[in-house]
XYZ file of C-alpha atoms in Angstrom:
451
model
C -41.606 -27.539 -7.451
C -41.283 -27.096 -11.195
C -38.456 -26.038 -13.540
C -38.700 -23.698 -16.399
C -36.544 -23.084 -18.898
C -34.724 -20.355 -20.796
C -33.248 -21.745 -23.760
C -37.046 -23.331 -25.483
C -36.647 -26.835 -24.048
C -38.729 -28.253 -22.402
C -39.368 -27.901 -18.488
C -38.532 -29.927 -16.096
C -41.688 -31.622 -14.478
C -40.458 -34.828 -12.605
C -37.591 -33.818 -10.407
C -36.317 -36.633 -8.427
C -36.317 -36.346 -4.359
C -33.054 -36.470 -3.422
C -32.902 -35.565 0.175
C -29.844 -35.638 2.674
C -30.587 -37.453 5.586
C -30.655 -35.902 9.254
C -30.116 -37.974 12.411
C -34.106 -36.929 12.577
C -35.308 -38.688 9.603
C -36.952 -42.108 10.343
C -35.048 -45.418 9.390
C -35.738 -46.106 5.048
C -38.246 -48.951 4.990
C -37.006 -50.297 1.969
C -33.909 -50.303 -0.452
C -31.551 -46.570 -0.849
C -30.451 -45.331 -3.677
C -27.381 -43.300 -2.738
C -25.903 -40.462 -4.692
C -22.396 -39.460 -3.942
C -21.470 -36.098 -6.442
C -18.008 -35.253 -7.015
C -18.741 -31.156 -6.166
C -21.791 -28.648 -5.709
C -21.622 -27.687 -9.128
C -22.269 -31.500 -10.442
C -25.435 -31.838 -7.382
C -27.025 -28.575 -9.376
C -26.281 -29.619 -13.039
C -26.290 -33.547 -13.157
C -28.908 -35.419 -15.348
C -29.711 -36.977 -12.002
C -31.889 -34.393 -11.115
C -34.441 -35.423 -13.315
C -35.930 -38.536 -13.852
C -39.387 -39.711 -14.197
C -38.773 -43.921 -13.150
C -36.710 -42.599 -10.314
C -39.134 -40.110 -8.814
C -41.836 -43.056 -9.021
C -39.386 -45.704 -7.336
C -39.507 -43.164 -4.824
C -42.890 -43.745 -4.009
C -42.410 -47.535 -3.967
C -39.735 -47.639 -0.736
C -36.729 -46.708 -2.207
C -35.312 -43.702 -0.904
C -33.341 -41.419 -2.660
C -30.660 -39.735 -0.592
C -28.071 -37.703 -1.469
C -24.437 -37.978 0.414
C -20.571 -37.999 0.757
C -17.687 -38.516 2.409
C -19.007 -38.264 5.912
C -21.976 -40.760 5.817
C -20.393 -43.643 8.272
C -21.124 -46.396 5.654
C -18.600 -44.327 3.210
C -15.723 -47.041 2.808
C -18.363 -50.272 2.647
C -20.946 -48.589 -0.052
C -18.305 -46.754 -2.209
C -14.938 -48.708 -1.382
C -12.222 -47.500 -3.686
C -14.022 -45.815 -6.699
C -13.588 -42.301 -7.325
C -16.781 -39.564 -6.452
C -19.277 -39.561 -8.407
C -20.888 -43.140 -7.479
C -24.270 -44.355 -7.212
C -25.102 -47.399 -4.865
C -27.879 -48.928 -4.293
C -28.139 -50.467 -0.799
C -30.073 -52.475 1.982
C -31.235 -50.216 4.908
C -28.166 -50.992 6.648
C -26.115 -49.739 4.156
C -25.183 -53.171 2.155
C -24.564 -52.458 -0.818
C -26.907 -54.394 -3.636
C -25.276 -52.749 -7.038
C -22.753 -49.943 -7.752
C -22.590 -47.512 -10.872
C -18.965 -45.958 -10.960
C -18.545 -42.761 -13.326
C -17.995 -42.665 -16.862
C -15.286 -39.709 -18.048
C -16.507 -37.921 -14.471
C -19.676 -38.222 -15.035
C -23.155 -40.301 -13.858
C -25.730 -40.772 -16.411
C -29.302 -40.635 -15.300
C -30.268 -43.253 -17.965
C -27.547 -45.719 -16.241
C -29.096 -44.804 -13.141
C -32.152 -45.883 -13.796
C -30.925 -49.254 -15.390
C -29.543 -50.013 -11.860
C -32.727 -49.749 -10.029
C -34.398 -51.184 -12.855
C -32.904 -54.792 -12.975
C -32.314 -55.175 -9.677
C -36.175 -54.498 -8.829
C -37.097 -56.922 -12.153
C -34.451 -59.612 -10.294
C -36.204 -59.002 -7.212
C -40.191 -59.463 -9.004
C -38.824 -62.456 -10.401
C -37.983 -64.064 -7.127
C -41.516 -63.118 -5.876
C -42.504 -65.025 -9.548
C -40.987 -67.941 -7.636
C -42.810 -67.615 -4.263
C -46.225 -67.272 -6.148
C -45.114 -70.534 -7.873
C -43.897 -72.561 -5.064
C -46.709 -71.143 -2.917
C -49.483 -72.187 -5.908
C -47.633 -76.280 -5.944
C -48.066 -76.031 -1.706
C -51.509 -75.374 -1.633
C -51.952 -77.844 -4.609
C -50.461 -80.341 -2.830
C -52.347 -79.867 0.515
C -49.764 -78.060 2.584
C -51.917 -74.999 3.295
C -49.402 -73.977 6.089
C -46.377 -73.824 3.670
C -48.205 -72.090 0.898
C -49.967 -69.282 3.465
C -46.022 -68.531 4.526
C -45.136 -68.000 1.062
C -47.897 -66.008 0.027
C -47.755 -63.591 2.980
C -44.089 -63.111 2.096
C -44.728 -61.798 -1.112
C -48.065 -59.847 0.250
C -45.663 -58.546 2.507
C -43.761 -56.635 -0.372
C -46.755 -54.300 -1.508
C -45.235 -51.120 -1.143
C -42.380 -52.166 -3.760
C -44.704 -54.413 -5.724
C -47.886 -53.757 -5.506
C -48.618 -56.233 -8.618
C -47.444 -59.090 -7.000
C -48.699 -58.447 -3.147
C -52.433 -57.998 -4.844
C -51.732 -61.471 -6.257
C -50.756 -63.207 -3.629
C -53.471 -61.375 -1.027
C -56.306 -63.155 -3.887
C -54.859 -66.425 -2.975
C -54.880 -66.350 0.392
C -58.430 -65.284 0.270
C -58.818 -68.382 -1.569
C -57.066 -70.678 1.181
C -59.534 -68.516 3.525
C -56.836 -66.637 5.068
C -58.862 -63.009 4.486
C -56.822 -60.704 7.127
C -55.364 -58.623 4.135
C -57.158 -56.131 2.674
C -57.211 -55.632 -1.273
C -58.410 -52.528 -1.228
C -55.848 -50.832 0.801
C -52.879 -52.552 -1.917
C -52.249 -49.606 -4.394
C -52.019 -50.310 -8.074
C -48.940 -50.365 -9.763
C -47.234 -47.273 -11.372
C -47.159 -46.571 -15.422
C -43.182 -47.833 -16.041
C -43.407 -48.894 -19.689
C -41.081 -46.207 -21.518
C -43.706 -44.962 -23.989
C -46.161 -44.774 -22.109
C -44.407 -42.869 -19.358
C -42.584 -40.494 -22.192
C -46.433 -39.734 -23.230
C -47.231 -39.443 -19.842
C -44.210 -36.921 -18.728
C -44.652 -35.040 -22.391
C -48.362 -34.281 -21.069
C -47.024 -33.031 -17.601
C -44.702 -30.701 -19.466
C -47.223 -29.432 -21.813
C -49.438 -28.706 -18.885
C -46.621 -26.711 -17.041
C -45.735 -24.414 -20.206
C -50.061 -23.478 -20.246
C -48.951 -22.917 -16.003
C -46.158 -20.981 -16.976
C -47.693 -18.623 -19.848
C -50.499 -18.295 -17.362
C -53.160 -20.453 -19.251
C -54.909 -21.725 -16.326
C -57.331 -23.746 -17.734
C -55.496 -25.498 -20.416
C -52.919 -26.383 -18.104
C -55.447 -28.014 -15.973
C -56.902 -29.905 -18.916
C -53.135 -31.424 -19.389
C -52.638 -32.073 -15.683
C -56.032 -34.457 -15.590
C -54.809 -35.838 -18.677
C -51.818 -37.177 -17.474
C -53.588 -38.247 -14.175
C -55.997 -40.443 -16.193
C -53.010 -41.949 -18.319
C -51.373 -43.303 -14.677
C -53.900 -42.704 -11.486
C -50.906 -43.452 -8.438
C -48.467 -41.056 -10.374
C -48.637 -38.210 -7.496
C -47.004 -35.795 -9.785
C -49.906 -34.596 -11.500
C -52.072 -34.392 -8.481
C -49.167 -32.295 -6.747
C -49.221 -29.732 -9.619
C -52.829 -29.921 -9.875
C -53.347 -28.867 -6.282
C -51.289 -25.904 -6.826
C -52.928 -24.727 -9.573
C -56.162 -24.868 -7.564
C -54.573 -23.468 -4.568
C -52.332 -20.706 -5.689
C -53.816 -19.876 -9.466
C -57.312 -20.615 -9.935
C -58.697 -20.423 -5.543
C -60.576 -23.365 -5.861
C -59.619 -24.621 -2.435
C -62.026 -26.731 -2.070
C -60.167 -28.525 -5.153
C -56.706 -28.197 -3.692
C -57.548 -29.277 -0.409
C -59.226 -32.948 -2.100
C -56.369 -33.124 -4.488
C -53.693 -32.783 -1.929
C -55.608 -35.142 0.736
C -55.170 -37.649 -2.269
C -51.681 -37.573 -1.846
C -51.306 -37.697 1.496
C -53.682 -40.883 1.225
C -51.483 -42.707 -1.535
C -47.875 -44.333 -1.907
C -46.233 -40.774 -3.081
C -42.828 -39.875 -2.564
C -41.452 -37.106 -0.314
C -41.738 -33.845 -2.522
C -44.776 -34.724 -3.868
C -45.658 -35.047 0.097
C -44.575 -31.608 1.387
C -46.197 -29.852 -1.073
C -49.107 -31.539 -0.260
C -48.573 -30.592 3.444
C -47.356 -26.772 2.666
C -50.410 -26.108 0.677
C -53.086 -27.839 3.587
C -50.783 -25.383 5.434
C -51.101 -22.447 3.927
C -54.450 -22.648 3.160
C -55.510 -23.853 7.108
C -53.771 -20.450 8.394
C -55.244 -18.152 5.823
C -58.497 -19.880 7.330
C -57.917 -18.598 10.844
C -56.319 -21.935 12.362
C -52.633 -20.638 12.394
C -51.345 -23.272 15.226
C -52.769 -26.122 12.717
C -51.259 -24.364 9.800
C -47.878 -23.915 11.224
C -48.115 -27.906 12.089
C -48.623 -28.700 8.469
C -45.949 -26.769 7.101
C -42.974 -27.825 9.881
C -44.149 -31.507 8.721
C -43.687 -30.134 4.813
C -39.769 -28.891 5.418
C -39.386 -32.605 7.862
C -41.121 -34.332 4.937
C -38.513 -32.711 1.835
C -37.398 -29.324 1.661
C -38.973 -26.347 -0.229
C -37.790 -23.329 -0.045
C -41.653 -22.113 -0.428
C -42.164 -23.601 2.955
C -39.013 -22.214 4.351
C -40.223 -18.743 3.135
C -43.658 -19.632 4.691
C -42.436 -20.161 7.839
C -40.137 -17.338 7.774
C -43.705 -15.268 6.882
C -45.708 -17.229 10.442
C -42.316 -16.517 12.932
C -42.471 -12.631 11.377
C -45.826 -12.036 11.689
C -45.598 -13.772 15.490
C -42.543 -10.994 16.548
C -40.176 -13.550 16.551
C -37.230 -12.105 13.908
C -34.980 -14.762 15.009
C -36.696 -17.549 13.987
C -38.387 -15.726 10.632
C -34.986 -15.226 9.155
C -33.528 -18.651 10.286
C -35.968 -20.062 8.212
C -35.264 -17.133 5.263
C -31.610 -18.080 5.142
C -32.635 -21.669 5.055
C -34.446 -20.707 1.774
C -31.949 -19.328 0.445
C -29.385 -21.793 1.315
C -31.673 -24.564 -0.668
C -31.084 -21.788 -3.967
C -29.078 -18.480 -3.458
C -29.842 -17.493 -6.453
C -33.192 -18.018 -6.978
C -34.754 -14.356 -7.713
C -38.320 -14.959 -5.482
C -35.961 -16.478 -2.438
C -33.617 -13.000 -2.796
C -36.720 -10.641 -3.116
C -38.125 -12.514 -0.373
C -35.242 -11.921 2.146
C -35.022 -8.587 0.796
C -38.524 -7.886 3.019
C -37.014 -8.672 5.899
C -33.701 -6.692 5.089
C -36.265 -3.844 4.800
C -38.120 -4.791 7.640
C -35.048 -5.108 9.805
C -33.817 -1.574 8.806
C -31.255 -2.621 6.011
C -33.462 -0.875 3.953
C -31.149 0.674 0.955
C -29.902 -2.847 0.739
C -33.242 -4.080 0.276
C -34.056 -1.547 -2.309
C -30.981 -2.251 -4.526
C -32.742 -5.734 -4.473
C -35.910 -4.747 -5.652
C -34.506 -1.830 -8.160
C -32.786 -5.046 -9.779
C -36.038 -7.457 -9.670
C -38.725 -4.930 -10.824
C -39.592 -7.077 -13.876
C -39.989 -10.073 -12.039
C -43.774 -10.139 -11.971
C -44.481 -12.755 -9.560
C -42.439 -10.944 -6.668
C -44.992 -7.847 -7.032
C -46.135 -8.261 -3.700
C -42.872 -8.349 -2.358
C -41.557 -5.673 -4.287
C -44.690 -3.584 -2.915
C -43.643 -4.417 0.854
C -40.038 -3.777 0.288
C -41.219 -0.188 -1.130
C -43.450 0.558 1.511
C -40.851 0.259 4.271
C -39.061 2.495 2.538
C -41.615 5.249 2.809
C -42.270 5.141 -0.852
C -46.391 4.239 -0.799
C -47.188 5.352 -4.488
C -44.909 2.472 -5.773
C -46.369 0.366 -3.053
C -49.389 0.712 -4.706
C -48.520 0.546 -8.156
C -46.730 -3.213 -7.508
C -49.585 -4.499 -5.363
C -51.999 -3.319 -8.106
C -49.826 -4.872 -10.527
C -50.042 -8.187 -8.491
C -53.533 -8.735 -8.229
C -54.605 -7.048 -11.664
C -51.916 -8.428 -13.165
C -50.373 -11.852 -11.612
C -53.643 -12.973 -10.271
C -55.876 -14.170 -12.867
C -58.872 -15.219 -10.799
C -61.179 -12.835 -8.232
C -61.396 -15.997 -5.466
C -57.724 -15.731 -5.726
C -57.130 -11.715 -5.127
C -59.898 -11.706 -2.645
C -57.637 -13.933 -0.219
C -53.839 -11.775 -1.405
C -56.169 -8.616 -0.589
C -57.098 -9.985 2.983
C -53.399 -11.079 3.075
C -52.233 -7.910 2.509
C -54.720 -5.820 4.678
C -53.530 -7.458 7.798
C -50.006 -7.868 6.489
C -47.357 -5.224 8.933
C -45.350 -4.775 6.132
C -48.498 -2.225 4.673
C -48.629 -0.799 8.427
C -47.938 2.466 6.901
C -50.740 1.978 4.426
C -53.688 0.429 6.145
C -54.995 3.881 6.905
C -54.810 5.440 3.370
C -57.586 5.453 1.222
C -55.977 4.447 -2.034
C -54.830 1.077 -0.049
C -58.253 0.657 1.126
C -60.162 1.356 -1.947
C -57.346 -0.945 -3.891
C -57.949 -3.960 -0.910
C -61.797 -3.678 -1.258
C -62.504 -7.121 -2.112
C -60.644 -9.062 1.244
C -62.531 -11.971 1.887
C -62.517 -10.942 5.333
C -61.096 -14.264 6.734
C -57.867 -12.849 8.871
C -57.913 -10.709 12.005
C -56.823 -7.597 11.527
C -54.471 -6.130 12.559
C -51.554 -8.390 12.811
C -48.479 -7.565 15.011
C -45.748 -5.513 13.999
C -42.522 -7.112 12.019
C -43.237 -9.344 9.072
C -45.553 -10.231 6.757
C -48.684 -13.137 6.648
C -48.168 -14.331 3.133
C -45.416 -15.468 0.656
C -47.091 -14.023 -2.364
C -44.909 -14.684 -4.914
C -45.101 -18.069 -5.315
């Protein structure tokens, strides 16, 4: 859900929502902007991967899917050119406009140039509409001019601008049937602007990162002022409320807002994984479980994936919990939290020297502590056990609301089975809010920690 970086840039905060689409996945409502990489490697590297116009077109009806070869509309949107293309299309797979590769290579900048002027091409027509419309009604011909102007009313999820416009005017020919109110605003697209606007985000997420809680927040809000539809900011505010500060009562608001607002798939599932996550630590795991299939249906994340890998577990069924692990992991292989992660159930499922190679390797990785602690106390090792989940909530965790619900996590959590009787475990859990049943079933754990 955010990128950090290594090397002193700066972090990745807008990551666009590519998505390959599944025979499941509704019909796209408006235009598609296709992506067709030449190999893996480009898909993981590619300036396409980041882009903050593109990841708002996304919430204005124009998906962004990546494909290939096999997608049956292969020879009509690509033709002859040589992989990598972009093509932007009609729902059916017309193709509107095609970017072919430079030296190999797709530049996001070019990328968003060819969404750009053919959605200014297509605001200009509606220009035209509201003009024609306007000489109709002038003229007397109410009929003619209430077509136009629901035509262009009709566009509001790609131009919001223009459908508000044309919904005043009706009101004015008394044709009230269209509600203002439910027309969103129009997204921030003007380049400074939005550079100020994404600079903010990334400020916010190095505070998130160094574990500056409050500061990040401060940044987060700021950008949310600067452009009030961007979801972005909402989507990493919720987190921090959720998962770093425990201010549920904030997260749950914040990520209700973006279920109630144009916002594009990611922005979406977390949304959903977080209501989720938050509904079964509550006590309503049937609900919970709901939210979080409709995050990974929405866009996938391998935090869900793990999630759900966690529920299955902690129900007995194995089968299913490490479907959904390997899914994870397939999203990122090498992603340290998704290893550690599987490296539970490795532990859990008797592969335990396997598992503890894993964790000897990740022991400075201080977000996995909790997983680290479960992996050790499968393996009959309950001092270090205690010294990781320690570490995690005195450490990690920042915030008592926060530890309160990991320490009622962890109390009913099988993977401390051999540790709910012992008195250093109990003394160290003291503070569970008290909110889960206890105990769980055997095999797997209630809570993805880590993340």
């Amino acid at each position: 859900m955010s990128g950090g970086s290594s090397d002193g840039s700066a972090p990745t905060v807008y990551y666009v929502p590519w998505k390959v689409r599944t025979p499941k996945d509704p019909a796209p409502q408006g235009l598609v902007l296709y992506w067709f990489p030449a190999s893996k490697n480009e898909l993981q590297r590619s300036s396409l991967r980041a882009s903050r116009s593109l990841s708002l077109y996304a919430t204005q009806c124009i998906s962004m899917e990546v494909s290939d070869v096999r997608n049956p509309n292969t020879e009509k949107l690509i033709g002859e050119s040589e992989l990598p293309v972009a093509v932007l299309a009609m729902p059916d797979g017309t193709p509107i406009r095609k970017l072919e590769n430079t030296n190999g290579k797709l530049q996001v900048e070019q990328v968003e140039k060819l969404v750009e002027v053919e959605v200014k091409q297509r605001e200009s027509a509606l220009d035209s509409q509201l003009k024609d419309a306007k000489a109709k009604a002038t003229a007397g011909d109410k009929d003619a001019a209430v077509r136009l102007y629901r035509s262009v009313a009709e566009q509001k999820c790609m131009f919001p601008k223009k459908a508000k416009e044309a919904a005043k005017e009706l009101k004015k020919l008394g044709v009230d049937d269209l509600a203002l109110a439910a027309i969103p605003a129009t997204p921030v697209f003007d380049r400074y602007l939005s550079a100020l606007i994404e600079r903010t985000m990334q400020r916010g997420l190095v505070a998130e990162m160094n574990s500056q809680y409050t500061r990040a927040e401060k940044f987060y809000l700021k950008a949310k002022a600067m452009d009030a539809v961007d979801p972005a900011p909402l989507r990493y505010l919720g987190e921090l409320y959720r998962h770093h500060i425990g201010d549920w009562a904030k997260a749950r608001t914040t990520f209700e807002a973006i279920l109630n607002m144009p916002a594009d798939p990611l922005s979406r599932a977390v949304a959903l994984h977080g209501l989720g996550k938050m509904t079964i630590h509550e006590g309503e795991f049937k609900k919970g479980l709901g939210l979080m299939e409709q995050s990974v249906a929405e866009f996938p994340l391998a935090l869900a994936y793990r999630n759900l890998a966690v529920y299955w577990n902690s129900e007995g069924d194995f089968a299913k919990g490490n479907e959904y692990t390997q899914k994870a992991l397939a999203l990122d292989p090498k992603d340290p939290y998704n290893i550690v992660f599987a490296a539970v159930f490795m532990a859990a499922a008797g592969k335990r020297d396997e598992a503890l190679k894993i964790a000897r390797a990740n022991v400075r990785l201080l977000p996995a502590s909790y997983n680290l602690a479960a992996i050790y106390a499968q393996n009959g090792q309950p001092e270090k056990a205690l010294s990781f989940l320690k570490r995690h909530f005195y450490q990690y965790e920042r915030y008592q609301s926060v530890r309160a619900k990991e320490m009622m996590e962890a109390r009913v959590d099988a993977v401390f089975d051999s540790l709910r009787a012992d008195p250093a475990f109990i003394a160290l859990t003291r503070d569970a809010d008290g909110r889960l049943p206890t105990p769980m079933k055997p095999m797997g754990n209630r809570s993805d920690a880590n993340r």
